[in-house]
PDB file of C-alpha atoms and ligand atoms in Angstrom:
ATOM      1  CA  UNK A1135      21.655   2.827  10.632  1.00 86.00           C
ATOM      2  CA  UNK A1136      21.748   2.968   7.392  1.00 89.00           C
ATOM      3  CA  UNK A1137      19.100   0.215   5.409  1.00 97.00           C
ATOM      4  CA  UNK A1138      19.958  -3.371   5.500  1.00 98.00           C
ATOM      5  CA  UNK A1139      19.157  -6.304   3.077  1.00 98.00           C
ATOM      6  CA  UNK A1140      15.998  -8.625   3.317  1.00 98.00           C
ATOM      7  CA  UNK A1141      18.444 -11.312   2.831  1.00 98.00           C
ATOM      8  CA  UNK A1142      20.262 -10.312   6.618  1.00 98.00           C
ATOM      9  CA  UNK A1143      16.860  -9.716   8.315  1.00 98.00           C
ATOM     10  CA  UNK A1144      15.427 -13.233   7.385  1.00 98.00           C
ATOM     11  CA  UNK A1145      17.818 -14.594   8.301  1.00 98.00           C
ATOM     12  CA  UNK A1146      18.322 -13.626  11.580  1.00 98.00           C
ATOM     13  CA  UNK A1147      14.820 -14.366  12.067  1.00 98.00           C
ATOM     14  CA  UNK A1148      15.353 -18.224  10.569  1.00 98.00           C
ATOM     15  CA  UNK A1149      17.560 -18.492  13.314  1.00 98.00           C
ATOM     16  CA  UNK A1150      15.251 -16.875  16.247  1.00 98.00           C
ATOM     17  CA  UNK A1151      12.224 -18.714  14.597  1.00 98.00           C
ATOM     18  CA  UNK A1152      10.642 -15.310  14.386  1.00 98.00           C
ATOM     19  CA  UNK A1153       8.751 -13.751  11.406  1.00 99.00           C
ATOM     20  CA  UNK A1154       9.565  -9.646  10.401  1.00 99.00           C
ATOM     21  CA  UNK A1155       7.021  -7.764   9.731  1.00 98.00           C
ATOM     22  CA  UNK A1156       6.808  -6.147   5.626  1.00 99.00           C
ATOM     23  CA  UNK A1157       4.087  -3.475   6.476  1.00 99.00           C
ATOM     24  CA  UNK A1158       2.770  -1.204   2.880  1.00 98.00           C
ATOM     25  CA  UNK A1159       3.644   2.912   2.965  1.00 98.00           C
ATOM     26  CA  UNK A1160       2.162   5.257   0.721  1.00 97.00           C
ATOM     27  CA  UNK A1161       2.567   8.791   2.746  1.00 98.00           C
ATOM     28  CA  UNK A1162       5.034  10.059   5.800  1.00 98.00           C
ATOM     29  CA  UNK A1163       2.558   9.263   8.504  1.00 98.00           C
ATOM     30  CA  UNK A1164       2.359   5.604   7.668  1.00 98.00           C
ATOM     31  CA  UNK A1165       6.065   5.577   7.276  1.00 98.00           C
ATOM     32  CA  UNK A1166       6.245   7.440  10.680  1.00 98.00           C
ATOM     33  CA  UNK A1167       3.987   5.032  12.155  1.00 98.00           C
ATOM     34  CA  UNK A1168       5.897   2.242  11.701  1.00 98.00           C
ATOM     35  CA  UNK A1169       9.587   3.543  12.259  1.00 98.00           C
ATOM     36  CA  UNK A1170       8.667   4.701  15.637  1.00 98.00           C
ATOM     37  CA  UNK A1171       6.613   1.359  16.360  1.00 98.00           C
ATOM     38  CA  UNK A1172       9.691  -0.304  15.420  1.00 98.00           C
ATOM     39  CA  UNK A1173      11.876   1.644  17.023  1.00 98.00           C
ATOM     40  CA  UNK A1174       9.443   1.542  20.493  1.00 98.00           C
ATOM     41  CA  UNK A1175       9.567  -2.373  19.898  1.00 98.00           C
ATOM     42  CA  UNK A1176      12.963  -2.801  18.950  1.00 98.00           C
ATOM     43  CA  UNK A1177      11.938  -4.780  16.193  1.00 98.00           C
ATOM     44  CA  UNK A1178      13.819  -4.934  12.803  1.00 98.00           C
ATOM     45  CA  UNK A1179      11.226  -3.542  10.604  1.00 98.00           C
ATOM     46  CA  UNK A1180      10.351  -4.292   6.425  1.00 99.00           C
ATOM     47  CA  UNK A1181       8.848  -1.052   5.044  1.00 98.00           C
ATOM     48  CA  UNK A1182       7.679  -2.075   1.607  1.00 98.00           C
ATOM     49  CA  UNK A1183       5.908   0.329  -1.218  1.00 98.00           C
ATOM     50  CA  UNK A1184       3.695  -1.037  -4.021  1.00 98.00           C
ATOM     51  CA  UNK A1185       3.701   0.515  -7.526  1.00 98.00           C
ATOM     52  CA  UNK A1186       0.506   2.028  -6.832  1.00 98.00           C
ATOM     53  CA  UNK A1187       2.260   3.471  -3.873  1.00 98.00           C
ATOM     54  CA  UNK A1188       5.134   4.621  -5.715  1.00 98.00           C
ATOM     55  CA  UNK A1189       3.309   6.151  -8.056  1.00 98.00           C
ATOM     56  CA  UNK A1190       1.185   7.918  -5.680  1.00 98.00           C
ATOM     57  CA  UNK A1191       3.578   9.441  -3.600  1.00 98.00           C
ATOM     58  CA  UNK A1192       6.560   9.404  -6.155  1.00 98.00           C
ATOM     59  CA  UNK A1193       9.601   7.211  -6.101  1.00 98.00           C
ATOM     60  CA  UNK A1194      12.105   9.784  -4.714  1.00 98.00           C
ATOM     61  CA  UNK A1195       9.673  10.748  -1.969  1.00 98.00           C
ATOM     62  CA  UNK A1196       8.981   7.353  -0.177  1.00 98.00           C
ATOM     63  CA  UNK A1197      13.299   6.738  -1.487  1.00 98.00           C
ATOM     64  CA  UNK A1198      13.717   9.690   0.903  1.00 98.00           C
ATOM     65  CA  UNK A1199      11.516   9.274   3.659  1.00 98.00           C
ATOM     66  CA  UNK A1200      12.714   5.890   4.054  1.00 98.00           C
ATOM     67  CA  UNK A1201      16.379   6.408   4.133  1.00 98.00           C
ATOM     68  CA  UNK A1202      16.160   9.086   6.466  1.00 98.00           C
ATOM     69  CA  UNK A1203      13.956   7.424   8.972  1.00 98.00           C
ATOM     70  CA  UNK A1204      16.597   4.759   8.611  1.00 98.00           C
ATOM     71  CA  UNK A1205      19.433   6.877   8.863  1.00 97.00           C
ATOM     72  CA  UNK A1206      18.046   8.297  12.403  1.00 97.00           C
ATOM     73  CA  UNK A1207      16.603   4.647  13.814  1.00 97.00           C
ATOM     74  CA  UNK A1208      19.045   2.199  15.420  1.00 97.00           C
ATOM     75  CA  UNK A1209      17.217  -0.738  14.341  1.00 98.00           C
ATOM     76  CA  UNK A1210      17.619  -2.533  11.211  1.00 98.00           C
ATOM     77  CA  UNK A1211      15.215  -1.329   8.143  1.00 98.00           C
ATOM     78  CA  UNK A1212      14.637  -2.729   4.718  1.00 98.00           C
ATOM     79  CA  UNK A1213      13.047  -0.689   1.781  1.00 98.00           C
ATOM     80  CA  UNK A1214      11.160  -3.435  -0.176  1.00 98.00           C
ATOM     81  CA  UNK A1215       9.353  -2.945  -3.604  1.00 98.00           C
ATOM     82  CA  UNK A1216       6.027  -4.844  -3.068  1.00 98.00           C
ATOM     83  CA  UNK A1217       4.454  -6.254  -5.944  1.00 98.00           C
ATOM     84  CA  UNK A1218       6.808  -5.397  -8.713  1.00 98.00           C
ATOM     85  CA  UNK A1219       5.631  -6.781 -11.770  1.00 98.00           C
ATOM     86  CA  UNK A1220       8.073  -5.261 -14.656  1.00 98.00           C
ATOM     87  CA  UNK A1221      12.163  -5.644 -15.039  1.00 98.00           C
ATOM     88  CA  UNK A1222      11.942  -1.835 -15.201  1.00 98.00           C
ATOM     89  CA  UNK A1223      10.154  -1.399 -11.802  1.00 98.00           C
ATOM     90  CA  UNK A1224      12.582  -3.322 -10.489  1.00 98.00           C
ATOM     91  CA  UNK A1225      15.797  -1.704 -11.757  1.00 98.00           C
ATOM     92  CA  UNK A1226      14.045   1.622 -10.705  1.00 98.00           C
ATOM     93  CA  UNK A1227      14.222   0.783  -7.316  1.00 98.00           C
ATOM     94  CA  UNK A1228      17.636  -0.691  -7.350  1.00 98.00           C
ATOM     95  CA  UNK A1229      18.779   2.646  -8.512  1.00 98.00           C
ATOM     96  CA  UNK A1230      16.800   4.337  -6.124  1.00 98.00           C
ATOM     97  CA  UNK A1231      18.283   2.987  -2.769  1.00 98.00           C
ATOM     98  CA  UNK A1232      15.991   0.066  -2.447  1.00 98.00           C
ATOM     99  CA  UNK A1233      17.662  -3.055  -0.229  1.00 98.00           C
ATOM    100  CA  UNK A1234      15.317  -5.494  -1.916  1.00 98.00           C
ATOM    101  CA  UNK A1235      12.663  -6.064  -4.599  1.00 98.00           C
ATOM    102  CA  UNK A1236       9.647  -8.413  -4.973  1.00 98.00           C
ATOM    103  CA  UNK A1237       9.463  -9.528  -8.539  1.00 98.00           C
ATOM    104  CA  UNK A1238       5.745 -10.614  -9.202  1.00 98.00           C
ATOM    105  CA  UNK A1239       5.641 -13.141 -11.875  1.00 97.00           C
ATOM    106  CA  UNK A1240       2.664 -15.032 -10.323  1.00 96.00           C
ATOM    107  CA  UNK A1241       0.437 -14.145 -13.794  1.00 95.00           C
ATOM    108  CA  UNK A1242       3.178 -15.946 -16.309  1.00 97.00           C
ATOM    109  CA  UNK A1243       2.979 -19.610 -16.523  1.00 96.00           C
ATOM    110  CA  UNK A1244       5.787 -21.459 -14.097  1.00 97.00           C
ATOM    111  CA  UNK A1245       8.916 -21.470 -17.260  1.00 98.00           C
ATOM    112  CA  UNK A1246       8.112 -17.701 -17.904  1.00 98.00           C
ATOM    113  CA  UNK A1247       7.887 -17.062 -14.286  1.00 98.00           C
ATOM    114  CA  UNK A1248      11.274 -18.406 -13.977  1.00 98.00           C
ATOM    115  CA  UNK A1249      13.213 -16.633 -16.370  1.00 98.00           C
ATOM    116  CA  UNK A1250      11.233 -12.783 -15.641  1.00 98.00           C
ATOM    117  CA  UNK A1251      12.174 -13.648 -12.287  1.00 98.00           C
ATOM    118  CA  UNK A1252      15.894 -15.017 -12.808  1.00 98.00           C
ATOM    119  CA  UNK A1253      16.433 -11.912 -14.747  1.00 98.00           C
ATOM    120  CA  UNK A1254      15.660  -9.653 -12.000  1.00 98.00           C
ATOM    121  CA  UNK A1255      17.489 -11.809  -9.881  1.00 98.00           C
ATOM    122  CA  UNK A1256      20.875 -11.747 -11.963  1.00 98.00           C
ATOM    123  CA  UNK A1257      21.202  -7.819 -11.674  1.00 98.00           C
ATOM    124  CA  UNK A1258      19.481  -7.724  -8.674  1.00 98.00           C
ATOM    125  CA  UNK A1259      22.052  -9.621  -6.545  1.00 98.00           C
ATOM    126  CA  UNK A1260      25.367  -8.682  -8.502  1.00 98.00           C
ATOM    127  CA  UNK A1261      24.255  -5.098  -6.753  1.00 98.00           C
ATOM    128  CA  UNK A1262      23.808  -6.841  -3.193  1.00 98.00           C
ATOM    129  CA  UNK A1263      20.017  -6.489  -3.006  1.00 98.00           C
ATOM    130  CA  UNK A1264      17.657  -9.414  -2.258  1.00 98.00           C
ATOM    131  CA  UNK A1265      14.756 -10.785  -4.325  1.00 99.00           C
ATOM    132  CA  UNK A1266      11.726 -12.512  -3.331  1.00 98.00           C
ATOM    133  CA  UNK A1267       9.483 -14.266  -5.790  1.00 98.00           C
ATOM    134  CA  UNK A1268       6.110 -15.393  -6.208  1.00 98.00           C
ATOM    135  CA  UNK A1269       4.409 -18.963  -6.989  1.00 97.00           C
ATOM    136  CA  UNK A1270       0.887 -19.377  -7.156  1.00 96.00           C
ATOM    137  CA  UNK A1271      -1.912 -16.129  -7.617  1.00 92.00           C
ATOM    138  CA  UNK A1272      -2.270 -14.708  -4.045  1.00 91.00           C
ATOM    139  CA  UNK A1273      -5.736 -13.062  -5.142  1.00 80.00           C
ATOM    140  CA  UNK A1274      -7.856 -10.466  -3.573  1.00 86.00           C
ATOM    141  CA  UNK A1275     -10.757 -11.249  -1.364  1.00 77.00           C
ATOM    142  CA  UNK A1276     -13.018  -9.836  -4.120  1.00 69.00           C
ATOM    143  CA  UNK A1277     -11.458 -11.909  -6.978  1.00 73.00           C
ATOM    144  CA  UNK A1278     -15.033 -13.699  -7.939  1.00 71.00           C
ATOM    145  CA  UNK A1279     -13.226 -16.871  -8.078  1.00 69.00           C
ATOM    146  CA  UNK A1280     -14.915 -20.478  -6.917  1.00 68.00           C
ATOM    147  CA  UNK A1281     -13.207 -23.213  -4.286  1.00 66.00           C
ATOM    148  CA  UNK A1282     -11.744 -25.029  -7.231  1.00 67.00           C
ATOM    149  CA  UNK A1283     -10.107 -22.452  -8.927  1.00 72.00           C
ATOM    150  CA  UNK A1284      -8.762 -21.133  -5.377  1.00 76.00           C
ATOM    151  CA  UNK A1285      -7.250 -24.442  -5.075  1.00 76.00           C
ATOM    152  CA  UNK A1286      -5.546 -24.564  -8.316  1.00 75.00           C
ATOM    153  CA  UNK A1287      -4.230 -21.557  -7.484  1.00 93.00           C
ATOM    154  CA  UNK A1288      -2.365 -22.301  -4.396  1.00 96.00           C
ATOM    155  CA  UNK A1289       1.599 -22.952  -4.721  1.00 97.00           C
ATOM    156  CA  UNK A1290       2.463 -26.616  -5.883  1.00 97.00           C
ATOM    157  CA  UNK A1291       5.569 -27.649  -3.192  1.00 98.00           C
ATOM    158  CA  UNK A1292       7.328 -29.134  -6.340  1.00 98.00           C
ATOM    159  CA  UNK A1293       7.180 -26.283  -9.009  1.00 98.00           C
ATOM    160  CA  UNK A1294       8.361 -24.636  -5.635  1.00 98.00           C
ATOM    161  CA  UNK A1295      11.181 -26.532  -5.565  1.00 98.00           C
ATOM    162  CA  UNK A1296      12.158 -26.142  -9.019  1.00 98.00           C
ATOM    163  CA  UNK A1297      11.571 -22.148  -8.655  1.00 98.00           C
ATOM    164  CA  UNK A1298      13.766 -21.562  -5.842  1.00 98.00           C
ATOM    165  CA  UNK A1299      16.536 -23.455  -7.450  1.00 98.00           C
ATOM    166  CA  UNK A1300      16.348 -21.964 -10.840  1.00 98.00           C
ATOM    167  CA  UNK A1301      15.607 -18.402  -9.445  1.00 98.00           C
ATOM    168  CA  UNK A1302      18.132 -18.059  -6.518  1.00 98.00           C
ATOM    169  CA  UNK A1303      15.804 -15.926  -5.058  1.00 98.00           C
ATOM    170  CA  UNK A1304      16.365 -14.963  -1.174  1.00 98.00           C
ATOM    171  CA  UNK A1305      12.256 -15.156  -0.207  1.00 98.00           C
ATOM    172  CA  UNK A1306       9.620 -16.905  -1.644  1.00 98.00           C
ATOM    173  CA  UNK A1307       5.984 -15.829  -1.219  1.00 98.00           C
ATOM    174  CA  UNK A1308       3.552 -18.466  -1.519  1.00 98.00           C
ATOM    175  CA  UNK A1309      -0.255 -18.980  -1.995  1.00 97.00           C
ATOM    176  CA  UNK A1310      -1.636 -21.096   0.941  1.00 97.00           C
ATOM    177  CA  UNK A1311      -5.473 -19.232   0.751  1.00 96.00           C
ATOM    178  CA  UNK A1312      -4.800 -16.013   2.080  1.00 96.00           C
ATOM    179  CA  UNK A1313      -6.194 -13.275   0.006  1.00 95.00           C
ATOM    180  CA  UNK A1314      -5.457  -9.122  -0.042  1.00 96.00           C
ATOM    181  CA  UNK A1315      -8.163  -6.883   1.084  1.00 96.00           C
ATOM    182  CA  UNK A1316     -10.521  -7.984   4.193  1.00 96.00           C
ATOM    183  CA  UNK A1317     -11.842 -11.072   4.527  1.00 95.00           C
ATOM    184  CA  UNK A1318     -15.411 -12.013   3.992  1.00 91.00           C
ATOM    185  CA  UNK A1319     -15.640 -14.710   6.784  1.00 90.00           C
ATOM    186  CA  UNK A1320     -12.466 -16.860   7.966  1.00 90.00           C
ATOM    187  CA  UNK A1321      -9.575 -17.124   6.157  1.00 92.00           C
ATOM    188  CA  UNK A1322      -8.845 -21.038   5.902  1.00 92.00           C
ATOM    189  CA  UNK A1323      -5.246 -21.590   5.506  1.00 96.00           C
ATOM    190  CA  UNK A1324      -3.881 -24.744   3.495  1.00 97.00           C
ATOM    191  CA  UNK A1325      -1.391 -25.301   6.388  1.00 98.00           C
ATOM    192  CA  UNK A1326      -0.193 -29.524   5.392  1.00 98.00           C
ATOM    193  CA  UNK A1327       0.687 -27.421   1.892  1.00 98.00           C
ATOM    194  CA  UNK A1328       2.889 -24.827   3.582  1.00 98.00           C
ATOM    195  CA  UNK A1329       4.468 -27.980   5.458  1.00 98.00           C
ATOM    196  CA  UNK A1330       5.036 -29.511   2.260  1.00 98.00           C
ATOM    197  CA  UNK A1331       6.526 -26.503   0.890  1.00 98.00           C
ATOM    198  CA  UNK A1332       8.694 -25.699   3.710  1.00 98.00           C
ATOM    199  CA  UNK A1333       9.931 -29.357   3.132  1.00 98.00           C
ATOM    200  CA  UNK A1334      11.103 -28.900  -0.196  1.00 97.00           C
ATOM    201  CA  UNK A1335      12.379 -25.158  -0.109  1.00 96.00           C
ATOM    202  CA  UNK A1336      15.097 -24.334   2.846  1.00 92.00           C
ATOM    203  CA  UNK A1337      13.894 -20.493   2.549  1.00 97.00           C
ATOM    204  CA  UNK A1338      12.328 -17.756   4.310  1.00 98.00           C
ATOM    205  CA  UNK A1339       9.004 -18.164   2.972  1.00 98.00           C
ATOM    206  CA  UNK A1340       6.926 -15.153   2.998  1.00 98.00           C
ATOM    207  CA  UNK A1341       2.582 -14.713   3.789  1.00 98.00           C
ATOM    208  CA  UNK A1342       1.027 -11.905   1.793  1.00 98.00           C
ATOM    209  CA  UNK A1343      -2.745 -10.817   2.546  1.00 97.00           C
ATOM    210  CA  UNK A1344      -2.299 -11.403   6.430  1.00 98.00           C
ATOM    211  CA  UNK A1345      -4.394  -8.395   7.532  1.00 98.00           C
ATOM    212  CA  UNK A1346      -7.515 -10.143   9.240  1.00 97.00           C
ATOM    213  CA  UNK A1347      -5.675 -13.634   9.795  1.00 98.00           C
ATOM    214  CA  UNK A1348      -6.402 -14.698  13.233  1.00 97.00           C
ATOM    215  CA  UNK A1349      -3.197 -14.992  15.814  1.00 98.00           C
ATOM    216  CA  UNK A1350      -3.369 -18.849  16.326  1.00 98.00           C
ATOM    217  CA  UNK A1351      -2.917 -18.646  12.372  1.00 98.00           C
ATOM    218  CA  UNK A1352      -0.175 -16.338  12.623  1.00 98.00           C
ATOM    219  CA  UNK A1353       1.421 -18.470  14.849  1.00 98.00           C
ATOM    220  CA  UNK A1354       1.066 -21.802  12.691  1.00 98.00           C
ATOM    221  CA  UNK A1355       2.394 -20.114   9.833  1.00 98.00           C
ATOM    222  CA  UNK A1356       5.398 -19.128  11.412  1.00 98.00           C
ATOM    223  CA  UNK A1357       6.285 -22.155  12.935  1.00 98.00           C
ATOM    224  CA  UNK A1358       5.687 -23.266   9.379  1.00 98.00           C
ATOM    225  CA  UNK A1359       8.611 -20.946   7.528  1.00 98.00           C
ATOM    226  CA  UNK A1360       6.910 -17.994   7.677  1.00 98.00           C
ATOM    227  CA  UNK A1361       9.420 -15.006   7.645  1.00 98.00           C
ATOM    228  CA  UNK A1362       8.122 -12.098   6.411  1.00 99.00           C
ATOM    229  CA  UNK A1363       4.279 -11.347   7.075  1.00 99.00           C
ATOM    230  CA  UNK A1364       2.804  -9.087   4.864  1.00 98.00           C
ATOM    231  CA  UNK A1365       0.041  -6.272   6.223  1.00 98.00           C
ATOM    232  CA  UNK A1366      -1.254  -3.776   4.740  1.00 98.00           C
ATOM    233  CA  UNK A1367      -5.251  -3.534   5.052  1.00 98.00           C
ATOM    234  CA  UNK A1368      -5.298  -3.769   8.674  1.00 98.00           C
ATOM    235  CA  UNK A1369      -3.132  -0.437   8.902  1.00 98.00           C
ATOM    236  CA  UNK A1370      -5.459   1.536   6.014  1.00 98.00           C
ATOM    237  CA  UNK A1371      -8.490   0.851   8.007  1.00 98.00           C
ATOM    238  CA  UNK A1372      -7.340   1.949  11.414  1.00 98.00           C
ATOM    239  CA  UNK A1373      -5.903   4.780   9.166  1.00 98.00           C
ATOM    240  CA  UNK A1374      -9.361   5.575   7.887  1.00 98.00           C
ATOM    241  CA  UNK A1375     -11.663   4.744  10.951  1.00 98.00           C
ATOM    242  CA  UNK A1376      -9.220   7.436  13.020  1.00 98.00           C
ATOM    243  CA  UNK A1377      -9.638  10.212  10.278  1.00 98.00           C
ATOM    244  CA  UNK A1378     -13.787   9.528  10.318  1.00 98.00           C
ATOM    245  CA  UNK A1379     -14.212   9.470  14.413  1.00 98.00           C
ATOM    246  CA  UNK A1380     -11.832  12.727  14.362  1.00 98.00           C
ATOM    247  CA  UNK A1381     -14.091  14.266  11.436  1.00 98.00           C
ATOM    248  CA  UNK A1382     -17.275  12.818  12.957  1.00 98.00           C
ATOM    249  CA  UNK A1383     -16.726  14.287  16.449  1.00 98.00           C
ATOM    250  CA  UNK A1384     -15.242  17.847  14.911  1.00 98.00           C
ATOM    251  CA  UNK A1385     -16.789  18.323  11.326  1.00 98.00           C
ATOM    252  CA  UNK A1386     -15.131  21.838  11.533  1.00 98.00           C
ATOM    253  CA  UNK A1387     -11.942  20.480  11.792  1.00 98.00           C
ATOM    254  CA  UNK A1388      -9.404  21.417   9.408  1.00 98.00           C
ATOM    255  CA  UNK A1389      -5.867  20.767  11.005  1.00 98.00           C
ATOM    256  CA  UNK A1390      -4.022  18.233   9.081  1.00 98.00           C
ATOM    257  CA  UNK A1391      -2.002  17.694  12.046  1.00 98.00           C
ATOM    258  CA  UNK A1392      -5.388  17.231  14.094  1.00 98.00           C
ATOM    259  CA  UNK A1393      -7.039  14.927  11.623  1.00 98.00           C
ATOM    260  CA  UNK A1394      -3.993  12.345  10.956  1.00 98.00           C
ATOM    261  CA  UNK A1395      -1.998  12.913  14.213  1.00 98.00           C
ATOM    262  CA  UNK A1396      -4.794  10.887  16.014  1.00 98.00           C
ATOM    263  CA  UNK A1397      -4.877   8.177  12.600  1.00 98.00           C
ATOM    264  CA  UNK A1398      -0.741   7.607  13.123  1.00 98.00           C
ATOM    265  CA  UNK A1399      -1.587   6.818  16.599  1.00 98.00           C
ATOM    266  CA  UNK A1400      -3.914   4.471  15.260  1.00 98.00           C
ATOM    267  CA  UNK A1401      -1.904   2.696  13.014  1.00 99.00           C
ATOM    268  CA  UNK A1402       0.819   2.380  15.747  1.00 99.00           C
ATOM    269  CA  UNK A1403      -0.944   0.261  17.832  1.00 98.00           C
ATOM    270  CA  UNK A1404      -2.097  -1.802  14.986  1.00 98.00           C
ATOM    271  CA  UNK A1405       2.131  -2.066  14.178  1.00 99.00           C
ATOM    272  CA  UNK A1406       2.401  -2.737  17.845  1.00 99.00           C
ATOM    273  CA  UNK A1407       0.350  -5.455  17.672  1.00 98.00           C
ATOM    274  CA  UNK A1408       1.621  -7.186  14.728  1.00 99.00           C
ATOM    275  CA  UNK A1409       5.491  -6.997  15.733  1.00 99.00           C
ATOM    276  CA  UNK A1410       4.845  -8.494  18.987  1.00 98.00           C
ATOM    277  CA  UNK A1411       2.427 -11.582  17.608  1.00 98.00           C
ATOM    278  CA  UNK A1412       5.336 -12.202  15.052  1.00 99.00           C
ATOM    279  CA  UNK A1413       7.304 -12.285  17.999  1.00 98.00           C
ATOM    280  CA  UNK A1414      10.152  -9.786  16.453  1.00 98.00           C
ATOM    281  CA  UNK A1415       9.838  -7.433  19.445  1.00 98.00           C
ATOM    282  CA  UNK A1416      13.087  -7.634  21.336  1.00 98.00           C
ATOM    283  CA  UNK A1417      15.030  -8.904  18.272  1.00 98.00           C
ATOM    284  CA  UNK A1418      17.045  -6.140  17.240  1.00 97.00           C
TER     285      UNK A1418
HETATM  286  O1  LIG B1838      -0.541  -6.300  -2.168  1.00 69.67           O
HETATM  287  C1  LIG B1838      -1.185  -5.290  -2.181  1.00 69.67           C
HETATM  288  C2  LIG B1838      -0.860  -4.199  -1.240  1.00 69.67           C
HETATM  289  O2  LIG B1838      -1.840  -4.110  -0.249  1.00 69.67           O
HETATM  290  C3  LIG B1838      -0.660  -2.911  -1.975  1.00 69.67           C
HETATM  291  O3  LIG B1838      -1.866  -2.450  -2.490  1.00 69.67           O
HETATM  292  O4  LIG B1838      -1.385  -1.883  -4.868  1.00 69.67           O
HETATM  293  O5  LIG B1838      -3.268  -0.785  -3.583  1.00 69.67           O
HETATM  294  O6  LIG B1838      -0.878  -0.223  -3.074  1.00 69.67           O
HETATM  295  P1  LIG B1838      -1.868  -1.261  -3.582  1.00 69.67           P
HETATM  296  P1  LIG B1839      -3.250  -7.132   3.173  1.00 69.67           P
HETATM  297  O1  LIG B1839      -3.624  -5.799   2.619  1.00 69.67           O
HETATM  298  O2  LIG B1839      -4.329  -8.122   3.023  1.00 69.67           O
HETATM  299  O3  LIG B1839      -2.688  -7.031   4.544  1.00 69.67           O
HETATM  300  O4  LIG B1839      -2.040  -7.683   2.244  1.00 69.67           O
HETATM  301  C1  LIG B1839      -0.831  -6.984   2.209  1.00 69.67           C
HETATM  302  C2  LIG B1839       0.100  -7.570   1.211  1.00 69.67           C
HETATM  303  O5  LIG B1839       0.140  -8.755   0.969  1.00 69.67           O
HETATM  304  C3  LIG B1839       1.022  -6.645   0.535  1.00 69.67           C
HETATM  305  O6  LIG B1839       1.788  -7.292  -0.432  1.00 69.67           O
HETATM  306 ZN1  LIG B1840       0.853  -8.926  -1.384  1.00 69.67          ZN
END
């Protein structure tokens, strides 16, 4: 198949009540990982690359890898730009293939946010690609930031009704006290705030830093408007703690294929895992 939209894939799942899963790629093993995963679970599948990522790998490779994992799946696949925090980013991406682009204006105040993100939006869709925006600072679990500042940061339902409208975008990912990175203790999601939101905003919504959220939270969120579930940590650290065992057990290893064949087969059941507690198994 060749890729699809986010736009079509949310909103397939708004009608099956599901949530897809958006899982980060930075090299061909993670990408394999999750194609065949997907594939296995016959889930439609969100394969999304940070700028970090891009610029690690390049731009044409993970373009590439994508589209031809695509091309030879029968399931539907969206290449995502995670993160994006520039108008050129963005219209890198578009060029490059991409079926969708985050546009990251969570750092501007809400007017600036709205017009960076509106004019990402404007070019964005006239080429039939799909945007999803930010409100409120999804942080990182090391941001050295107290309970009242967390709390200020968290999306405001109404500025998230006055984003959506004058953004048009086709996702909206929103703050609720999830954080990137691995959590400390338990996350404690704001879950009468995603209600509210969901209230106000008829759109997919979207729940970044969900490596290390516990299932039953999973499961509120997406009965909540979750659509699109974010993970990323999760996968590096089965990633890494494969590569260590393999090294620890064989220090005279030095077969590439020997040392990350056994870490994609780690990250696939992490995939596996997360595609079937969204409940997108069986959906495509
Ligand atoms: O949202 C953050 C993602 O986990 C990507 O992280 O910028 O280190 O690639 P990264
Ligand atoms: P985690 O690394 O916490 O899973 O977050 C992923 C994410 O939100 C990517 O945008
Ligand atoms: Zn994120």
């Amino acid at each position: 198949m060749s890729l699809v939209t986010l736009k079509e894939v949310l909103q397939e799942a708004e009608r099956g009540g599901y949530a897809v899963g958006a899982f980060n790629t930075n090299n061909m093993e993670i990408v394999q990982a999750i194609m065949e995963t997907a594939e296995e679970e016959r889930a439609p599948v969100i394969l999304q690359a940070s700028q970090g990522a891009l610029k690690y790998a390049g731009l044409h490779y993970i373009t590439a890898m994508v589209k031809a994992a695509a091309a030879a799946a029968s399931i539907p696949v969206v290449l995502h730009l995670d993160h994006g925090t520039s108008f050129e980013q963005a219209m890198l991406c578009l060029r490059h293939g991409f079926t969708s682009v985050m546009f990251d204006g969570s750092r501007y105040a809400l007017a600036d946010n709205i017009a960076r993100t509106l004019r990402v939006a404007e070019v964005a869709h006239a080429m039939g690609v799909s945007v999803e925006g930010e409100l409120g600072k999804i942080g990182g679990t090391e941001d050295d930031i107290s309970v009242a500042e967390k709390d200020a940061f968290l999306t405001d339902p109404t500025e998230a009704e006055q984003f959506v409208a004058a953004t048009g975008v086709d996702a909206l990912a929103v703050a609720i006290g999830t954080a990137h990175g691995p959590y400390k203790g338990e996350p404690s999601l704001d879950f009468e705030r995603l209600a509210a939101i969901r209230d106000r905003v008829q759109l997919p919504l979207v729940l970044h830093g969900a490596s290390g959220v516990p299932a039953e939270s999973i499961r509120r969120a997406i009965s909540l408007g979750a659509r699109k579930i974010n993970i990323d940590t999760d996968i590096r650290q089965a990633f890494a703690r494969a590569v260590k065992q393999v090294l620890q057990n064989n220090p005279a290893e030095y077969d590439p294929r020997k040392i990350l064949g056994p870490a994609k087969a780690a990250m696939k059941e992490v995939i596996r895992e997360k595609i079937r507690l969204f409940g997108s198994a069986g959906k495509a």
